[in-house]
Amino acid sequence: MSKIVILGAGISGHVAAAHLRRKLSKEHEVVVVSPNSNYQWIPSNIWVGIGRMKSKEILFPLEPLYKKKGIGYKQAKVKTFYPEGDKETKKPFVNIEYVMGEQKGVTEKVTYDYLINATGPKLAFDMTEGLNPGTNKAYSVCTYSHAEHAWEALNDLIQQMKAGKKAKILIGTGHAKSTCQGAAFEYILNVEQELRRHNVRDKAEIVWIANEPKLGDFGMDGMLMSYGSNIMKSSEMVEMVFEDRGIKWIIGAGVNKIEDGIAYYENLDGEYLSETYDFAMLIPAFSGHGFKAFDKEEKDITDKLFKGFMIVDADYTPKPYEEWSVQDWPETYQNPAYKNIFAPGIAFAPPHAISKPRVSKNGTAISPAPPRTGMPSGITAKLVADNIIDTINGKKELHHKGSMGNMGAACIASAGYGMTKGSGISITTFPIVPDYKKYPDTQGRQLSKTFGEIGLAGHWLKMALHYAFLYKAKMKPFWWLIPE
Amino acid sequence: MTQRISKSKRFFMMNPIIQFFKFIWLSLKILVIVAGGHGGTRNSTTP
Ligand SMILES: Cc1cc2nc3c(=O)[nH]c(=O)nc-3n(C[C@H](O)[C@H](O)[C@H](O)COP(=O)(O)OP(=O)(O)OC[C@H]3O[C@@H](n4cnc5c(N)ncnc54)[C@H](O)[C@@H]3O)c2cc1C
């Protein structure tokens, strides 16, 4: 009998728990530890942030589902890792602290045979002075409660614009090393469309601010893609959309300080500038959670497990950009020091960025961190679950592999909400991490699988994914037939 | 605002009938990419 403990119930933790429970007999225990009692379909937060969806439409409580399916659940957060146990406890364990109810503040040792760290990122607002969602007129859509809050403020501003106020809206990244530009990109287009719907578009100046060196970089070094019968750069596509929508842009900008209605930033030319705004939505830096790890003698071994995020089977040797290769990227998400620990989704430490690193004339690093979107998060979680199942069944090697250098991703970016007026920019990329050796003439990607499409169908697709993935997450009949 | 998307292109992008077929085509194309699978990079020569 084996006990598998999963930390986090986001896309990757929940996918891993669901597959493990379905495929393993009941003698094996599956336990999820996560502080948020709800599962949330994060991609739809964009629509909560423009008031077109209620947060209850994108979430559901985890405990009743886990109870029904025979998955253990602890509403707690992990604090420390003991992968060898300690003097009293021979088995490996994690220390957790309950966050709700009567047990709030109580700590517990949770032992395991296999551990899946799927704790995603820490939303590191504290890395940018003054950036704290809901203060200084700056908001976030990274969680459903942040998105609700953002909509309240935006709606308030729309009402003021209806009464004649001219306003400036700033959307993008709130730190020089932020990632997740795609989410901000979706939000700016949705906000722009909502302002048109409310007949106040002429009252607003909308500005994109991002740490990307070029529009459409998305933390992935941009991409060359097929667009209809043409071949286009993602930078050209985004520029076309922004110009068409009257959105201005500031790129290569590392936002470093927020004051009430003012964003201060440094650009790649080394200039220190600022931008005023009446409403801002800025994606913070994502960091590791700062977990600590100890061996059985209680000696600090954090550096065996963490490098910010969790160390896995990647090649972390520091190399210049020219020497980066897809082979640096992990395949099994297994920690090399403790083979029963895995980290899928955003929780694993990437070997390096995907976008070319850039520094300003003053030496400040201003370039996007590597994104890990929903699809790779789900795929890596499933392969980790499958490898654990194989190991429990006696297999010696890990057969399931999925490097982001040999994996495609579909990103359906909402460009406006509405069954007849909505729009989406559907972009697929293969591979996610460009393989410049294999595809030297097409910027590291396979053109037949890297394409972009703009139109109403994209909105329907994003809607279809919303319903399909919530159906899957609720583990309704035949949920496993829906791919990750 | 600079019109960068022509009227005919915009009609194509927003026409529900055309876009219905586009939706089917896009869904299938994305499914093929997803079903195309994934793998390692160190010993394999896939895709
Ligand atoms: C606004 C927004 C829109 C997005 N849109 C898209 C999109 O359209 N398409 C797409 O593919 N991707 C999208 N993404 C990215 C996608 O949401 C992420 O790739 C995905 O959520 C990563 O999954 P994860 O499980 O690794 O991390 P998360 O989803 O962040 O889950 C982490 C989990 O760990 C838990 N946790 C945190 N700390 C602890 C702790 N100490 N102990 C235990 N548990 C802990 C959290 O409560 C959470 O349950 C979007 C992201 C954002 C922010």
Short mmCIF file of N, CA and C in Angstrom, two decimals, chain A residues 227 240 243-246 313 326-327 329 331 375 379 401-403 406 412 421-422 426 428 430 438-439 449 451 453-457 460-461 483, chain B residues 1-5 9-10 13-16 19-20 22-23 25-27 29-31 33-34 36-47:
data_model
loop_
_atom_site.label_atom_id
_atom_site.label_comp_id
_atom_site.label_asym_id
_atom_site.label_seq_id
_atom_site.Cartn_x
_atom_site.Cartn_y
_atom_site.Cartn_z
N TYR A 227 -0.40 32.32 -40.40
CA TYR A 227 -1.62 33.10 -40.17
C TYR A 227 -2.33 33.16 -41.52
N MET A 240 -0.64 44.53 -34.91
CA MET A 240 -1.83 44.75 -35.75
C MET A 240 -3.09 44.89 -34.87
N GLU A 243 -2.93 48.20 -32.71
CA GLU A 243 -3.18 49.41 -33.51
C GLU A 243 -4.65 49.48 -33.92
N ASP A 244 -5.19 48.35 -34.29
CA ASP A 244 -6.58 48.30 -34.72
C ASP A 244 -7.53 48.68 -33.58
N ARG A 245 -7.11 48.37 -32.35
CA ARG A 245 -7.96 48.67 -31.19
C ARG A 245 -7.59 49.99 -30.52
N GLY A 246 -6.60 50.67 -31.07
CA GLY A 246 -6.19 51.96 -30.49
C GLY A 246 -5.52 51.81 -29.14
N ASP A 313 14.53 17.21 -12.88
CA ASP A 313 15.55 16.63 -13.77
C ASP A 313 15.92 17.56 -14.93
N VAL A 326 16.97 22.64 -25.88
CA VAL A 326 15.74 22.02 -25.36
C VAL A 326 16.09 20.88 -24.40
N GLN A 327 17.28 20.30 -24.58
CA GLN A 327 17.66 19.19 -23.69
C GLN A 327 17.84 19.64 -22.24
N TRP A 329 15.67 21.17 -20.60
CA TRP A 329 14.35 21.17 -19.95
C TRP A 329 13.99 19.80 -19.40
N GLU A 331 12.14 16.29 -18.15
CA GLU A 331 11.27 15.35 -18.85
C GLU A 331 10.32 14.61 -17.92
N MET A 375 -2.06 24.04 -20.16
CA MET A 375 -1.93 22.77 -20.85
C MET A 375 -0.66 22.00 -20.41
N ILE A 379 -0.52 18.39 -18.50
CA ILE A 379 0.20 17.26 -19.11
C ILE A 379 1.30 16.74 -18.18
N LYS A 401 7.32 10.66 -20.34
CA LYS A 401 8.17 11.85 -20.42
C LYS A 401 7.45 12.96 -21.17
N GLY A 402 7.70 14.17 -20.79
CA GLY A 402 7.07 15.28 -21.49
C GLY A 402 7.86 16.55 -21.27
N SER A 403 8.84 16.77 -22.15
CA SER A 403 9.62 17.99 -22.05
C SER A 403 8.85 19.12 -22.75
N ASN A 406 9.37 19.31 -26.33
CA ASN A 406 8.76 18.32 -27.21
C ASN A 406 7.28 18.19 -26.85
N ILE A 412 -5.64 29.90 -26.09
CA ILE A 412 -6.76 30.61 -26.69
C ILE A 412 -6.94 31.88 -25.88
N LYS A 421 -20.51 38.96 -30.39
CA LYS A 421 -19.56 40.08 -30.52
C LYS A 421 -18.18 39.74 -29.99
N GLY A 422 -18.06 38.54 -29.40
CA GLY A 422 -16.78 38.16 -28.78
C GLY A 422 -15.72 37.85 -29.81
N SER A 426 -6.53 32.62 -31.19
CA SER A 426 -6.11 31.24 -30.91
C SER A 426 -4.69 31.07 -31.43
N THR A 428 -1.42 28.36 -31.35
CA THR A 428 -0.82 27.10 -30.92
C THR A 428 0.67 27.19 -31.22
N PHE A 430 4.30 24.71 -31.27
CA PHE A 430 5.01 23.45 -31.08
C PHE A 430 6.45 23.63 -31.52
N LYS A 438 16.42 21.89 -34.41
CA LYS A 438 15.50 21.10 -35.23
C LYS A 438 14.76 21.95 -36.25
N TYR A 439 14.42 23.16 -35.85
CA TYR A 439 13.65 24.05 -36.74
C TYR A 439 14.41 25.36 -36.93
N LYS A 449 2.36 23.35 -36.94
CA LYS A 449 1.70 23.25 -35.64
C LYS A 449 1.76 24.57 -34.86
N PHE A 451 0.41 28.18 -35.21
CA PHE A 451 -0.41 29.06 -36.04
C PHE A 451 -1.25 29.99 -35.17
N GLU A 453 -4.95 32.46 -35.19
CA GLU A 453 -6.26 32.73 -35.82
C GLU A 453 -6.97 33.77 -34.97
N ILE A 454 -7.64 34.69 -35.61
CA ILE A 454 -8.38 35.71 -34.84
C ILE A 454 -9.84 35.64 -35.26
N GLY A 455 -10.75 35.68 -34.31
CA GLY A 455 -12.16 35.75 -34.69
C GLY A 455 -13.09 35.21 -33.62
N LEU A 456 -14.37 35.28 -33.95
CA LEU A 456 -15.43 34.85 -33.04
C LEU A 456 -15.26 33.40 -32.61
N ALA A 457 -14.80 32.55 -33.53
CA ALA A 457 -14.62 31.13 -33.21
C ALA A 457 -13.70 30.96 -32.00
N TRP A 460 -15.72 31.26 -28.87
CA TRP A 460 -16.51 30.04 -28.63
C TRP A 460 -15.61 28.92 -28.10
N LEU A 461 -14.41 28.86 -28.67
CA LEU A 461 -13.47 27.81 -28.26
C LEU A 461 -13.08 27.99 -26.79
N PRO A 483 -8.78 15.53 -23.04
CA PRO A 483 -7.33 15.63 -22.84
C PRO A 483 -6.94 16.81 -21.94
N MET B 1 -6.56 55.39 -33.27
CA MET B 1 -6.88 54.06 -33.81
C MET B 1 -6.53 54.01 -35.29
N THR B 2 -5.81 52.99 -35.70
CA THR B 2 -5.45 52.85 -37.10
C THR B 2 -6.10 51.57 -37.61
N GLN B 3 -6.90 51.69 -38.66
CA GLN B 3 -7.56 50.47 -39.12
C GLN B 3 -6.53 49.53 -39.74
N ARG B 4 -6.25 48.45 -39.05
CA ARG B 4 -5.26 47.49 -39.53
C ARG B 4 -5.91 46.20 -40.02
N ILE B 5 -7.21 46.07 -39.74
CA ILE B 5 -7.91 44.87 -40.19
C ILE B 5 -8.98 45.34 -41.17
N LYS B 9 -11.95 41.37 -44.02
CA LYS B 9 -11.33 40.45 -43.05
C LYS B 9 -12.15 40.45 -41.75
N ARG B 10 -12.60 41.63 -41.36
CA ARG B 10 -13.38 41.74 -40.13
C ARG B 10 -14.71 40.97 -40.29
N MET B 13 -13.98 37.48 -39.82
CA MET B 13 -13.67 37.15 -38.42
C MET B 13 -14.92 37.08 -37.55
N MET B 14 -15.95 37.85 -37.93
CA MET B 14 -17.10 37.96 -37.04
C MET B 14 -18.37 37.32 -37.59
N ASN B 15 -18.33 36.76 -38.80
CA ASN B 15 -19.54 36.16 -39.36
C ASN B 15 -19.79 34.80 -38.69
N PRO B 16 -20.95 34.65 -38.02
CA PRO B 16 -21.17 33.44 -37.22
C PRO B 16 -21.17 32.15 -38.05
N GLN B 19 -17.61 31.47 -39.02
CA GLN B 19 -16.88 31.17 -37.79
C GLN B 19 -17.29 29.83 -37.18
N PHE B 20 -18.51 29.38 -37.48
CA PHE B 20 -18.92 28.07 -36.99
C PHE B 20 -18.01 26.99 -37.59
N LYS B 22 -15.09 27.52 -38.83
CA LYS B 22 -13.75 27.79 -38.30
C LYS B 22 -13.59 27.13 -36.91
N PHE B 23 -14.66 27.22 -36.13
CA PHE B 23 -14.65 26.63 -34.78
C PHE B 23 -14.37 25.11 -34.86
N TRP B 25 -13.03 23.51 -37.38
CA TRP B 25 -11.68 23.32 -37.93
C TRP B 25 -10.61 23.55 -36.85
N LEU B 26 -10.78 24.64 -36.07
CA LEU B 26 -9.81 24.97 -35.01
C LEU B 26 -9.79 23.88 -33.94
N SER B 27 -10.99 23.41 -33.55
CA SER B 27 -11.07 22.38 -32.50
C SER B 27 -10.31 21.14 -32.95
N LYS B 29 -7.96 20.94 -35.27
CA LYS B 29 -6.53 21.22 -35.43
C LYS B 29 -5.83 21.20 -34.06
N ILE B 30 -6.49 21.80 -33.07
CA ILE B 30 -5.89 21.82 -31.73
C ILE B 30 -5.83 20.40 -31.16
N LEU B 31 -6.90 19.64 -31.39
CA LEU B 31 -6.93 18.25 -30.91
C LEU B 31 -5.78 17.44 -31.50
N ILE B 33 -2.92 18.58 -32.41
CA ILE B 33 -1.66 18.99 -31.75
C ILE B 33 -1.56 18.34 -30.37
N VAL B 34 -2.70 18.33 -29.66
CA VAL B 34 -2.71 17.73 -28.32
C VAL B 34 -2.49 16.22 -28.45
N GLY B 36 -1.16 14.74 -30.79
CA GLY B 36 0.17 14.48 -31.36
C GLY B 36 1.15 14.04 -30.29
N GLY B 37 0.79 14.28 -29.05
CA GLY B 37 1.57 13.77 -27.92
C GLY B 37 2.77 14.61 -27.57
N HIS B 38 3.53 14.06 -26.66
CA HIS B 38 4.70 14.76 -26.15
C HIS B 38 5.71 13.70 -25.76
N GLY B 39 6.90 14.11 -25.48
CA GLY B 39 7.91 13.13 -25.10
C GLY B 39 9.14 13.81 -24.59
N GLY B 40 10.20 13.03 -24.46
CA GLY B 40 11.46 13.60 -23.99
C GLY B 40 12.19 14.25 -25.14
N THR B 41 13.35 14.79 -24.84
CA THR B 41 14.15 15.40 -25.91
C THR B 41 15.56 14.82 -25.90
N ARG B 42 15.86 14.07 -24.82
CA ARG B 42 17.27 13.70 -24.66
C ARG B 42 17.67 12.47 -25.47
N ASN B 43 16.78 11.47 -25.55
CA ASN B 43 17.14 10.27 -26.30
C ASN B 43 16.25 10.06 -27.51
N SER B 44 15.19 10.84 -27.60
CA SER B 44 14.23 10.53 -28.66
C SER B 44 14.42 11.45 -29.86
N THR B 45 13.88 11.03 -30.97
CA THR B 45 13.96 11.86 -32.17
C THR B 45 12.58 12.32 -32.58
N THR B 46 11.61 12.12 -31.68
CA THR B 46 10.24 12.55 -31.97
C THR B 46 10.21 14.07 -32.13
N PRO B 47 9.24 14.74 -32.72
CA PRO B 47 7.97 14.13 -33.12
C PRO B 47 8.09 13.42 -34.47
#
